[in-house]
XYZ file of N, CA and C in Angstrom:
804
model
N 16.370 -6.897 10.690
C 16.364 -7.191 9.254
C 16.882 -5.977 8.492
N 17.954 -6.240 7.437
C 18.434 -5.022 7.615
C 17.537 -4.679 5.391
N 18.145 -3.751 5.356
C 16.945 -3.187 3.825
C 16.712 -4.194 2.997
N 18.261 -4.860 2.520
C 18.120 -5.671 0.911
C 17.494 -6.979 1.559
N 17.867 -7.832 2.764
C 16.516 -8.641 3.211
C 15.683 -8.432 3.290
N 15.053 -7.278 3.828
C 13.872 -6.947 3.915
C 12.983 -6.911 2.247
N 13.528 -6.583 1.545
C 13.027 -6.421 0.110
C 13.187 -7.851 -0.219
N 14.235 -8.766 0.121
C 14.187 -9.720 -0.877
C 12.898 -10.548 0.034
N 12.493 -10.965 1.388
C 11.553 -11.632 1.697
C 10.352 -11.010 1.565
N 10.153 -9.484 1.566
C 9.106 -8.839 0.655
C 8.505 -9.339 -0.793
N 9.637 -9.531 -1.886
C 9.592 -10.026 -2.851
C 9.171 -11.469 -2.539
N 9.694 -12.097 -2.154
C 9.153 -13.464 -2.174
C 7.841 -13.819 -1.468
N 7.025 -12.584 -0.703
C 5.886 -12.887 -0.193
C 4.732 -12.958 -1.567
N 5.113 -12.518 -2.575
C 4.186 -12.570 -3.522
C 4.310 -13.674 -4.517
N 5.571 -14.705 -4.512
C 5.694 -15.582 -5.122
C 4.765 -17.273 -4.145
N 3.988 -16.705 -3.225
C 4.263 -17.766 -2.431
C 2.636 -18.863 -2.944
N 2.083 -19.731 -2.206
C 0.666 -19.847 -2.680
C -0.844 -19.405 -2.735
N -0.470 -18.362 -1.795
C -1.792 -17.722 -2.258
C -0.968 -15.792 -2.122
N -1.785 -15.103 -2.247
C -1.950 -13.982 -2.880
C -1.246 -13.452 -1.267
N -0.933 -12.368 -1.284
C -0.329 -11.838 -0.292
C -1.000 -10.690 0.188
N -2.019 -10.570 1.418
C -2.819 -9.922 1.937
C -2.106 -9.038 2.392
N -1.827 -7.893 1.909
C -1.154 -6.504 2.859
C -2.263 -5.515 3.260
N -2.193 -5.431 4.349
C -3.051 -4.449 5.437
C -1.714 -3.238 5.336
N -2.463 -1.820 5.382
C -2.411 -1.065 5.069
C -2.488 0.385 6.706
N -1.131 0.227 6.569
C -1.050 1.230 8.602
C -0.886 3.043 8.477
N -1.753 3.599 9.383
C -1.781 5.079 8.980
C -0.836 5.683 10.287
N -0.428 4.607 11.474
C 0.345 5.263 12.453
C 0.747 3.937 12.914
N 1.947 3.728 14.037
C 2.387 2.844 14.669
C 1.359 1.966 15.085
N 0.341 2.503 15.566
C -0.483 1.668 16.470
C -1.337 0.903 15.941
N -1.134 1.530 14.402
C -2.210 0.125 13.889
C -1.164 -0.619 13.186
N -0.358 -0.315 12.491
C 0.604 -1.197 12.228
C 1.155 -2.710 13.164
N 1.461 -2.087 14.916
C 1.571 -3.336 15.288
C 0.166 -3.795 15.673
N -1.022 -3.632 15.457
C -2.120 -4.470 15.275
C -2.001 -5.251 14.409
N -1.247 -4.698 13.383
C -1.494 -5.657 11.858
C -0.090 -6.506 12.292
N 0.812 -6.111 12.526
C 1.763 -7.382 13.015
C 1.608 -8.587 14.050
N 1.008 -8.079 14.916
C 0.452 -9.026 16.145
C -0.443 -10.022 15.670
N -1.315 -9.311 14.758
C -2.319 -10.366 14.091
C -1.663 -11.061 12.999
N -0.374 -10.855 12.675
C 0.356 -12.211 12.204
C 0.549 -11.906 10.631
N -0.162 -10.776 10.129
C 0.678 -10.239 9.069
C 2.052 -10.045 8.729
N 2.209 -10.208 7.398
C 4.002 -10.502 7.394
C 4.599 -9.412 6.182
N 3.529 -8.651 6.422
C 4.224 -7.492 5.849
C 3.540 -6.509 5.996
N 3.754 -5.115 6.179
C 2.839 -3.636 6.257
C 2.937 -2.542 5.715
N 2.214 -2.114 4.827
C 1.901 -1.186 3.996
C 1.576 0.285 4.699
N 1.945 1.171 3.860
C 0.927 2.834 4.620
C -0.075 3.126 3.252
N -0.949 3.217 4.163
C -2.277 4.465 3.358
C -1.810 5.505 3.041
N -1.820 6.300 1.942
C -1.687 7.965 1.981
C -2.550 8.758 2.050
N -4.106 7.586 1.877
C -5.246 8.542 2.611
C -5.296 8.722 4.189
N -4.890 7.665 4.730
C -4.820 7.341 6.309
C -3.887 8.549 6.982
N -2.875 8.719 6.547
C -1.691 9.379 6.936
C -2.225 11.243 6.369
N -2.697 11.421 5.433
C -2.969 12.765 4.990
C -4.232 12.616 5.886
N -5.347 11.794 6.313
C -6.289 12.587 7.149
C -5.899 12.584 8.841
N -4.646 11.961 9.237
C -4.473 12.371 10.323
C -3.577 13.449 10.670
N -2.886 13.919 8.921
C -2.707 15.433 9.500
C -3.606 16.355 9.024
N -4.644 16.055 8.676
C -5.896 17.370 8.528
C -5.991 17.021 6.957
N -5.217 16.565 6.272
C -5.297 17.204 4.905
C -6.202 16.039 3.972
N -6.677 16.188 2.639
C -7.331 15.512 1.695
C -6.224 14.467 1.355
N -6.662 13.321 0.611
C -5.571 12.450 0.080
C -5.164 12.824 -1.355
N -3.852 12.853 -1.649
C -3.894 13.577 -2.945
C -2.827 14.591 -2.834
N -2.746 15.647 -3.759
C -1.794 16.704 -3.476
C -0.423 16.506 -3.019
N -0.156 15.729 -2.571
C 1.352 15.917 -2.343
C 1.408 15.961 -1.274
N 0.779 15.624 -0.383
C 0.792 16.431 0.883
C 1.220 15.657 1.438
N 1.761 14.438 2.117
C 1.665 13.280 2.896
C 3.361 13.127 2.550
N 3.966 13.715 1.824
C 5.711 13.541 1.683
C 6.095 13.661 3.470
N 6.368 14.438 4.061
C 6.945 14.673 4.989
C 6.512 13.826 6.037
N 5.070 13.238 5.870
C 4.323 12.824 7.117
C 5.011 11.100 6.958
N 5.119 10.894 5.460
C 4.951 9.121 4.990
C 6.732 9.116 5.537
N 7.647 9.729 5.327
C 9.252 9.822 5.520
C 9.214 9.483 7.099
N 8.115 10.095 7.898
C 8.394 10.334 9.339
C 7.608 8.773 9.867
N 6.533 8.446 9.222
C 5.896 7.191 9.574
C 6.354 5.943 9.205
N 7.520 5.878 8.035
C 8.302 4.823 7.585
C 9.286 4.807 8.354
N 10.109 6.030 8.424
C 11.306 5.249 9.860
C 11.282 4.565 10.738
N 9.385 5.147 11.440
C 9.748 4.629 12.602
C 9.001 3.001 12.333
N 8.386 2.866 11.431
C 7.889 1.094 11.195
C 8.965 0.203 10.426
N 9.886 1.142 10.580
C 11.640 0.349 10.064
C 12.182 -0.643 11.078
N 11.113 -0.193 12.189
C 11.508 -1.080 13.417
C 10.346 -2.032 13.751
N 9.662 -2.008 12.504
C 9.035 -3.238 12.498
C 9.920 -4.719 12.491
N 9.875 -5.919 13.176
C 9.862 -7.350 12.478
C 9.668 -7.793 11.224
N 8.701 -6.734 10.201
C 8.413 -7.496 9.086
C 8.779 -6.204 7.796
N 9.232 -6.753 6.741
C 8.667 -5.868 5.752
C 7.482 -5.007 5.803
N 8.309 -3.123 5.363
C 7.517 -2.474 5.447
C 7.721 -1.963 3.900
N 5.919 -1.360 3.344
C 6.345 -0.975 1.833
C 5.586 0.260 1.818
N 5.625 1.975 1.309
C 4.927 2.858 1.900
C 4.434 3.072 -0.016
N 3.442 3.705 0.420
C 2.409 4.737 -0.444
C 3.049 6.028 -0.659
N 3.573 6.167 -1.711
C 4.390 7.519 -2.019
C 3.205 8.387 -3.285
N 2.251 8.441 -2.883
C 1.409 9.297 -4.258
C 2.198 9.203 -5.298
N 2.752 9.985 -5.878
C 3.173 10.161 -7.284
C 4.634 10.334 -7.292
N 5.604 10.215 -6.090
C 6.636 10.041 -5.835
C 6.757 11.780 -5.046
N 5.830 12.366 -5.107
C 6.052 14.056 -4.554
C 6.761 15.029 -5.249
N 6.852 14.918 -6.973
C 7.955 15.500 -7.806
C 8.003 15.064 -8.994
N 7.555 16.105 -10.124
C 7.505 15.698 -11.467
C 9.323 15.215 -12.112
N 10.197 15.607 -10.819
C 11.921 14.774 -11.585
C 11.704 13.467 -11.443
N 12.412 12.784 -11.826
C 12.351 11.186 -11.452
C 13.924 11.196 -10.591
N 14.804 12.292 -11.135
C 15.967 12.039 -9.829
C 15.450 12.266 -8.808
N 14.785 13.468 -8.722
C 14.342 13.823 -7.361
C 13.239 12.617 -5.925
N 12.639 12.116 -7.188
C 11.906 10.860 -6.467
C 13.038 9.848 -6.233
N 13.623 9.595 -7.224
C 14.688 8.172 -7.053
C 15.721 8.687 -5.336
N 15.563 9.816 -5.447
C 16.681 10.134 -4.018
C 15.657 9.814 -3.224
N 14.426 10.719 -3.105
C 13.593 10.958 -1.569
C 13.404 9.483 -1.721
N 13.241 8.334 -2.466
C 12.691 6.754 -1.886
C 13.760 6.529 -1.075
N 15.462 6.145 -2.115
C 16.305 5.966 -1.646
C 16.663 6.141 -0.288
N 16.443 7.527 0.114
C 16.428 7.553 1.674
C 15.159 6.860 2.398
N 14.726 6.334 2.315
C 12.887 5.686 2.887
C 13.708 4.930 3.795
N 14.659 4.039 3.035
C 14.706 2.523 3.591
C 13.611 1.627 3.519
N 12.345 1.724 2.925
C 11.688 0.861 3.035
C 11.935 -0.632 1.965
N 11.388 -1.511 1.927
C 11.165 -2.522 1.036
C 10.567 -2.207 -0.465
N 9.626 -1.735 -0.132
C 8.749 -1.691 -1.538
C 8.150 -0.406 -1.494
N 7.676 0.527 -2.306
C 6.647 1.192 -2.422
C 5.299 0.835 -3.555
N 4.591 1.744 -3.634
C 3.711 2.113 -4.465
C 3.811 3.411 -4.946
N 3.900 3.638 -5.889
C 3.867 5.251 -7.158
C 2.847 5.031 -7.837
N 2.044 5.750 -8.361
C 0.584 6.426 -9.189
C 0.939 7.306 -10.328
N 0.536 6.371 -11.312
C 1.061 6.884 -12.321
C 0.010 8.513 -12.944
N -0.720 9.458 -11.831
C -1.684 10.244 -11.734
C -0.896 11.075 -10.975
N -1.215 12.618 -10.879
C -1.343 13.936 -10.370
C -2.208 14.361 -10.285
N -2.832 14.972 -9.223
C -4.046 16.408 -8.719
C -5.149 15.377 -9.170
N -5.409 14.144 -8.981
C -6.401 13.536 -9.908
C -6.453 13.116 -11.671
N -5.339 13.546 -11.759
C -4.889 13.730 -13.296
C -4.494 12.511 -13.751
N -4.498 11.595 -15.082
C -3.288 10.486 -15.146
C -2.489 11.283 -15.956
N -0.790 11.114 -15.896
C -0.129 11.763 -16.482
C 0.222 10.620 -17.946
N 0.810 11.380 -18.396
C 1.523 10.791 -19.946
C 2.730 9.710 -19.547
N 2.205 8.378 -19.423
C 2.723 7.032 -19.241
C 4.209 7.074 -19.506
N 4.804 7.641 -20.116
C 6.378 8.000 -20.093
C 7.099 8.585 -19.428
N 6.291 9.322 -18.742
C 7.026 10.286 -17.891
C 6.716 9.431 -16.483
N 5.612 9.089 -16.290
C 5.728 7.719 -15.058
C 6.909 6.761 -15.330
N 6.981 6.177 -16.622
C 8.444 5.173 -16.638
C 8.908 5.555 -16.730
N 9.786 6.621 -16.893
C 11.012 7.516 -16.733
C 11.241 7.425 -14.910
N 10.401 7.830 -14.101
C 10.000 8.157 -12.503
C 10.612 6.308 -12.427
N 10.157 5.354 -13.151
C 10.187 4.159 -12.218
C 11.966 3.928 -12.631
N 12.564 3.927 -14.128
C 13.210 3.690 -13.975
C 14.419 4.009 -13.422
N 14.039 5.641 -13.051
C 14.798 6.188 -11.887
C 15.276 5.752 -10.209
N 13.987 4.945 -10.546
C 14.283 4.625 -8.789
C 14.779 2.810 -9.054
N 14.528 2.548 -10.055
C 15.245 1.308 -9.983
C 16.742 1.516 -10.081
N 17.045 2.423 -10.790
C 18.682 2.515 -11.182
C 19.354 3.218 -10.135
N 18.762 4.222 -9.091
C 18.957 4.364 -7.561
C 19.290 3.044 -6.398
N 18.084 2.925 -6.656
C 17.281 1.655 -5.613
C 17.361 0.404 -6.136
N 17.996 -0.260 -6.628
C 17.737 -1.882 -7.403
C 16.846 -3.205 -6.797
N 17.309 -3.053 -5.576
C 16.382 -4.171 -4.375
C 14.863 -3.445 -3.941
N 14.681 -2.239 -4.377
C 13.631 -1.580 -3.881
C 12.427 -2.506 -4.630
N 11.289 -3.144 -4.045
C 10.056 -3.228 -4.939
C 8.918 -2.249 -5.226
N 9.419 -1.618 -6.649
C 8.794 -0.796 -7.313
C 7.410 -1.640 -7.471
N 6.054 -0.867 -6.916
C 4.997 -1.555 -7.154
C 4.468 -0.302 -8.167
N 4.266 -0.414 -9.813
C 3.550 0.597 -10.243
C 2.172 0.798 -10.074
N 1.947 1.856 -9.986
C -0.094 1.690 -9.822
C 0.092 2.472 -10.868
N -1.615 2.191 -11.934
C -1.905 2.208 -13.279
C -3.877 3.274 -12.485
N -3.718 4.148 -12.738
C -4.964 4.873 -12.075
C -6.082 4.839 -12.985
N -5.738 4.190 -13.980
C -7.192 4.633 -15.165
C -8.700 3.802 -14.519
N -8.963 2.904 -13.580
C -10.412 2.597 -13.471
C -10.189 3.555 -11.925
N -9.210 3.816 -11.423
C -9.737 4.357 -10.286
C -9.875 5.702 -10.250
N -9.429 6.708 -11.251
C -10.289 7.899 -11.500
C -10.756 7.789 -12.747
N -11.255 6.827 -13.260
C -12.318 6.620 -14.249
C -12.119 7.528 -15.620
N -10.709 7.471 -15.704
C -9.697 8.114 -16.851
C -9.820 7.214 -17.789
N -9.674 6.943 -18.865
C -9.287 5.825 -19.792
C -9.251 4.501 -19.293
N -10.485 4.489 -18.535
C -10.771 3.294 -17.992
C -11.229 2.050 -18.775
N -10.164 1.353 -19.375
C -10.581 0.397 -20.237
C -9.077 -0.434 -20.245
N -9.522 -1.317 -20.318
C -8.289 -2.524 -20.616
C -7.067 -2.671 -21.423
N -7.342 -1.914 -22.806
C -6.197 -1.804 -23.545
C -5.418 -0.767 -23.056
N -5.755 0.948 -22.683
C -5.068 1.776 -22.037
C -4.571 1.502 -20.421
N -5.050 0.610 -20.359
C -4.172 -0.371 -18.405
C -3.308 -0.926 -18.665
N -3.373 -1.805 -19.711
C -2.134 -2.463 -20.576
C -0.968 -1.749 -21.188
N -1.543 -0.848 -21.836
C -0.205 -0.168 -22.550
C 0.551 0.774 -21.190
N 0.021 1.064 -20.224
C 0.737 1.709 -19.178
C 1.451 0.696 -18.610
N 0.636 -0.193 -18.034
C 1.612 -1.204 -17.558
C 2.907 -1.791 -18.018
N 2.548 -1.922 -19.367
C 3.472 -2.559 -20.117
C 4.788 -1.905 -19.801
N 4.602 -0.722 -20.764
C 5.389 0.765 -20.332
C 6.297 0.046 -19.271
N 5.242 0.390 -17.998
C 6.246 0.262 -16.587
C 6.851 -0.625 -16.152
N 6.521 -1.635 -16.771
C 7.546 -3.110 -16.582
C 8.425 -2.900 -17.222
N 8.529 -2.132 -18.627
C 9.875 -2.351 -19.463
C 10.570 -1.478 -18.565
N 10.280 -0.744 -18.094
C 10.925 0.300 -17.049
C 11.977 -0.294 -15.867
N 11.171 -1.688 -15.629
C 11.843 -2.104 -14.182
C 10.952 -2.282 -13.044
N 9.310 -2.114 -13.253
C 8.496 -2.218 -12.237
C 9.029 -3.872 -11.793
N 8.620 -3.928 -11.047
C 8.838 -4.990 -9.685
C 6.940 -6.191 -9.723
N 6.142 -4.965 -9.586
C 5.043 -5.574 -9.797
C 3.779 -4.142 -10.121
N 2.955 -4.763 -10.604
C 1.669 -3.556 -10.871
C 0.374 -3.079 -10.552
N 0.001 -2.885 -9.643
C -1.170 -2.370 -9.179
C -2.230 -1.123 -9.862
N -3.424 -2.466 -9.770
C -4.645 -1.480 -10.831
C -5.761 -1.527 -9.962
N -5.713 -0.423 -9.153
C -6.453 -0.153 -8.105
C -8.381 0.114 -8.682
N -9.587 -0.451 -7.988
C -10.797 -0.064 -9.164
C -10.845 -0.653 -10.038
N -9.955 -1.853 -10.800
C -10.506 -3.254 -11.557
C -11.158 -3.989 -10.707
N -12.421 -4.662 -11.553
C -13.292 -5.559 -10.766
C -13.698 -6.494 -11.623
N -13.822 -6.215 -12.912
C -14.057 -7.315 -13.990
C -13.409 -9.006 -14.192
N -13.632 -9.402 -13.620
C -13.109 -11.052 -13.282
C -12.310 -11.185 -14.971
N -12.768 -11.202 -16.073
C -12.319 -11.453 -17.379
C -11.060 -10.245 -17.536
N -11.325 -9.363 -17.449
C -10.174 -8.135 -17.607
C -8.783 -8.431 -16.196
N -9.200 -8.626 -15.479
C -8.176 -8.816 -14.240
C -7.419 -10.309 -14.715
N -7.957 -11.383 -15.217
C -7.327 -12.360 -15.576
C -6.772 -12.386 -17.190
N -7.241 -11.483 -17.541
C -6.284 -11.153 -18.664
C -5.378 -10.331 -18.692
N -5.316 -9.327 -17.479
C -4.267 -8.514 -17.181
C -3.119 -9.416 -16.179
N -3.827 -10.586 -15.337
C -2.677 -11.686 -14.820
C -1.712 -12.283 -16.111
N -2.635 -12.438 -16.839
C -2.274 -13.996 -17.671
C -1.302 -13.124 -18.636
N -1.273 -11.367 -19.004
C -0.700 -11.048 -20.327
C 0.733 -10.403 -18.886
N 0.696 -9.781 -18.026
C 2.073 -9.239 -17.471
C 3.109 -10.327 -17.277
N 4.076 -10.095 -16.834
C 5.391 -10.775 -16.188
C 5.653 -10.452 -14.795
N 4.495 -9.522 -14.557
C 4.895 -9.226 -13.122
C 3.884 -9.625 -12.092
N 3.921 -9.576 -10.676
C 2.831 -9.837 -9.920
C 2.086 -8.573 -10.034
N 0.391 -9.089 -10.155
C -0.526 -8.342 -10.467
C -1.475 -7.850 -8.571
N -1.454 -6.629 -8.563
C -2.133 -6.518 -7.222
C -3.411 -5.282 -7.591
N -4.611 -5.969 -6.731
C -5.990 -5.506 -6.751
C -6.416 -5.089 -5.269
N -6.515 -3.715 -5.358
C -7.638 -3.850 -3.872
C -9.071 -4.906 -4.157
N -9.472 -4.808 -2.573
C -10.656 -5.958 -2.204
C -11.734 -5.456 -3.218
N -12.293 -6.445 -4.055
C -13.129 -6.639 -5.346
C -15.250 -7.138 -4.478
N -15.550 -6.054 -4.316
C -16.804 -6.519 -3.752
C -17.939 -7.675 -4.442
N -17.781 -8.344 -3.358
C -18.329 -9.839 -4.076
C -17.621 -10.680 -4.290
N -16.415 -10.465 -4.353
C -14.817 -11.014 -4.761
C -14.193 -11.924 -3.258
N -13.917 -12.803 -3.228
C -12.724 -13.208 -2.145
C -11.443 -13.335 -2.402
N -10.663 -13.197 -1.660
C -9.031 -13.513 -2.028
C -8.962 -14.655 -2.750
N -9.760 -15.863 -2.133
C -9.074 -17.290 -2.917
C -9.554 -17.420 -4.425
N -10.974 -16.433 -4.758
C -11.405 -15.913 -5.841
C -10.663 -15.091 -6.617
N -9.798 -14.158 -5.867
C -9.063 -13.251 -7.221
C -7.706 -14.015 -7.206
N -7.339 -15.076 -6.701
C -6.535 -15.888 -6.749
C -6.420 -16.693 -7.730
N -7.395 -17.154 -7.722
C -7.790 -17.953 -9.230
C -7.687 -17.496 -10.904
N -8.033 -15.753 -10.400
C -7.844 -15.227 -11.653
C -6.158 -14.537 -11.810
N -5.289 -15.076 -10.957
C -3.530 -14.464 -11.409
C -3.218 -13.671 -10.299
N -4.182 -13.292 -9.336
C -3.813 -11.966 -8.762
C -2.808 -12.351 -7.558
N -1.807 -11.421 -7.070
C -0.842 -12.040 -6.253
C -1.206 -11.249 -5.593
N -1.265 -10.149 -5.398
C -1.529 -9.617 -4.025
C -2.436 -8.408 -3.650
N -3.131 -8.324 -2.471
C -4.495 -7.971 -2.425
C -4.627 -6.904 -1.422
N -4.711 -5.601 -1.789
C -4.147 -4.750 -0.636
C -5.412 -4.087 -0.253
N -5.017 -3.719 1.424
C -6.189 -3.261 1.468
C -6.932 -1.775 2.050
N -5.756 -0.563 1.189
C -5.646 0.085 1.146
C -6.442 1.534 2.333
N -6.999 2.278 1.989
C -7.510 2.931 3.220
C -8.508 2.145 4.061
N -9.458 1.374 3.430
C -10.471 0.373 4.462
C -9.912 0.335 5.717
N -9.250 -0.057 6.396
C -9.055 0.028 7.625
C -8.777 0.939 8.782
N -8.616 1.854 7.949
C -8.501 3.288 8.112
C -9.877 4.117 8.468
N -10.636 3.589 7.695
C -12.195 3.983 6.959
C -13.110 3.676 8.272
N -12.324 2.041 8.875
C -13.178 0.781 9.218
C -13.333 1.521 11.005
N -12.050 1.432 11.062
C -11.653 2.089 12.706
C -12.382 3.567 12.965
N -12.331 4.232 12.032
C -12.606 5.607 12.047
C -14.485 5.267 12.574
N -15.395 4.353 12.091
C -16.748 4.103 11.866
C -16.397 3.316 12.989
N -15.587 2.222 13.746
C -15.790 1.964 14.846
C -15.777 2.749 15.647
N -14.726 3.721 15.893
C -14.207 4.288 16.965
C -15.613 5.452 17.283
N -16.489 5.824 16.514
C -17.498 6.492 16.574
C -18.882 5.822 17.446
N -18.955 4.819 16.463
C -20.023 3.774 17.093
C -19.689 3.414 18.486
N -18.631 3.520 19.133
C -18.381 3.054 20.325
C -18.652 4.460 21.408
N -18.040 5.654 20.943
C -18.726 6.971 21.708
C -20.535 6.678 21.210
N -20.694 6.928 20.543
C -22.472 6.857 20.568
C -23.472 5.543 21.090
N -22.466 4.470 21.219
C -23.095 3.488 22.256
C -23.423 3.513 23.665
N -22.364 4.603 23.857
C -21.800 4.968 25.277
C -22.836 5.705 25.615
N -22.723 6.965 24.849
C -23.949 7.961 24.533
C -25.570 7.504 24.947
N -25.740 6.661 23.978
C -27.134 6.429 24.026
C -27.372 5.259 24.889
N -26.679 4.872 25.685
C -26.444 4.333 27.294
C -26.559 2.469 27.178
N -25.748 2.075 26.138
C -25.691 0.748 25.421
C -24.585 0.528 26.358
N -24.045 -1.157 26.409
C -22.749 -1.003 26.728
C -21.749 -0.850 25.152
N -20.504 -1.341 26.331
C -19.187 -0.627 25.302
C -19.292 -1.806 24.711
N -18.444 -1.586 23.378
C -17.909 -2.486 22.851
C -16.630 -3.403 23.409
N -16.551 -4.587 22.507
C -14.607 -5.529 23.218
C -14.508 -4.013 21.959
N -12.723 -4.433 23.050
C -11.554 -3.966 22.447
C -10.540 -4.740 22.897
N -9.129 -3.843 22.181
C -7.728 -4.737 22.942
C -7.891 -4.116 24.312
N -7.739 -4.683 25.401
C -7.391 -4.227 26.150
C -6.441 -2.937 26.457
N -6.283 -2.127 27.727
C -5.328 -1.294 27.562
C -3.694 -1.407 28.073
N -3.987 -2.618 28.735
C -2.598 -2.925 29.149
C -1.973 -3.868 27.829
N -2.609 -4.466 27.154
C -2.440 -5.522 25.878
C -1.810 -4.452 24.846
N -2.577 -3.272 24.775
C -2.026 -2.011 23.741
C -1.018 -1.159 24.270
N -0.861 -1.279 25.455
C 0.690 -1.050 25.724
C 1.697 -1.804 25.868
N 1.437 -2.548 26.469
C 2.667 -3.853 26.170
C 3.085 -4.292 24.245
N 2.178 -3.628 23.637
C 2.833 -3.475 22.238
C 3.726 -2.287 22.340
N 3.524 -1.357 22.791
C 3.952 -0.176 22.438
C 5.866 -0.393 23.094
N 5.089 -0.936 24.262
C 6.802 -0.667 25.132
C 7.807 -1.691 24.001
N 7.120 -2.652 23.950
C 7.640 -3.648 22.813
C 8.647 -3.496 21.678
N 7.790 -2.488 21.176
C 8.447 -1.692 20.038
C 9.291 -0.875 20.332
N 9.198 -0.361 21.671
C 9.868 1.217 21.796
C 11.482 0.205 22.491
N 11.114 -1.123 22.550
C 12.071 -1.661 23.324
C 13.035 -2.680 22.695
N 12.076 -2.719 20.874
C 12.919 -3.642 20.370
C 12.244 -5.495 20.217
N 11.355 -5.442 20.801
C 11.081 -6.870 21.645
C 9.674 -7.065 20.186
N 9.233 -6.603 19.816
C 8.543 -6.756 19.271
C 8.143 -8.340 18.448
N 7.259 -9.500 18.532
C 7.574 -10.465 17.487
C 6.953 -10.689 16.058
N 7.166 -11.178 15.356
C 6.548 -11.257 13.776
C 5.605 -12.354 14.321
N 5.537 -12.732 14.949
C 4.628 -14.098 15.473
C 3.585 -14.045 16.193
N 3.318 -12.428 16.556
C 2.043 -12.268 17.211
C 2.656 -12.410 18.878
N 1.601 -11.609 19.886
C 2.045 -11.737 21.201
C 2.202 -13.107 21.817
């Protein structure tokens, strides 16, 4: 699949009838987990990817690591869309190049620094840079005000958003909304597809109802494996049996797969 397909059936995964569940990969190996299990598109964490090289999520730090983990899921079967923090660079040329080279489908940009939200113009300046680079790219904006609890209120989510659509966003992500009335008034007032991480208490076919197209599920799985992979040494430990897993010949026969090309969007 070569880029501008890849973006355009990206794009159309969010037009479809229900909301578009993207699982969220911090290395190859969970990525083709999330493909095998029949996902049809794959996202990166930038918390996932910054704690498997040592570092906090945040800072900037994850540029070099997210460039090196997107090539190689370029050889995914399905649309891939990466987590770029804040694009890694207060230029917006400078971001519009480093995506440009990604090759990926879509990203995500944060309209925040160091924990900071920055001044909403200078984020749409950043987006419309990479649209006028990148045109097929899906610019997903993220709007940070409930998730560092900045100007966390509805009218200041709106006026950013807004902002970033006139810009050229693609679609908008307001990561930390949970308010059923505010999330369906933020569906019902954009033009763009609206995306929410998992809303506790919330189901997909539930934030479905309220506009939401797509439902990501950002470090959790990351989070999830990390709390398995523990529980399974301390079962061992305290002389329980093991847990299932994939098998180990099942988790290599993905690997050669990939390394071989063979890989399917359809699961093994």
């Amino acid at each position: 699949m070569n880029a501008r397909d890849a973006a355009q059936a990206f794009r159309a995964l969010h037009e479809g009838p229900a909301p578009l569940v993207l699982p969220n990969a911090w290395d190859v190996g969970s990525a083709l987990g999330f493909v095998v299990a029949g996902f049809p598109a794959v996202g990166t964490t930038s918390f996932g990817v910054a704690a498997i090289e040592g570092s906090p999520d945040g800072g900037r730090s994850t540029r070099e690591a997210t460039a090196t983990l997107a090539a190689r899921l370029l050889r995914l079967p399905v649309p891939v869309t990466a987590d770029v923090e804040d694009g890694y660079s207060d230029d917006p040329d400078e971001v519009a190049s480093y995506l440009a080279d990604l090759g990926v489908a879509g990203i995500n940009i944060e309209d925040s620094t160091d924990e900071r939200l920055v001044e909403p113009g200078r984020h749409a300046a950043k987006v419309a840079a990479i649209k006028a680079t990148s045109p097929d790219l899906f610019v997903n904006a993220r709007v940070d005000t409930y998730w560092l609890g900045q100007s966390a209120n509805l009218e200041e989510t709106m006026i950013r958003a807004q902002a970033y659509v006139e810009a050229g966003a693609d679609g908008i992500f307001v990561p930390g909304i949970s308010q059923p009335d505010e999330i369906r008034t933020l569906t019902a007032t954009l033009s763009v597809p609206v995306n929410v991480l998992p809303v506790p208490g919330m189901t997909v076919r539930e934030l479905a109802d309220l506009g939401v197209r797509r439902v990501s599920t950002g470090s959790l799985p990351y989070r999830a494996a990390i709390d398995a992979g523990v529980d399974a040494a301390i079962r061992l430990r305290d002389g329980d049996t093991p847990p299932k897993a994939t098998p180990y010949p099942q988790a290599q026969g993905r690997l050669v797969d990939y390394r071989d090309g063979k890989l399917s969007a359809t699961g093994e």
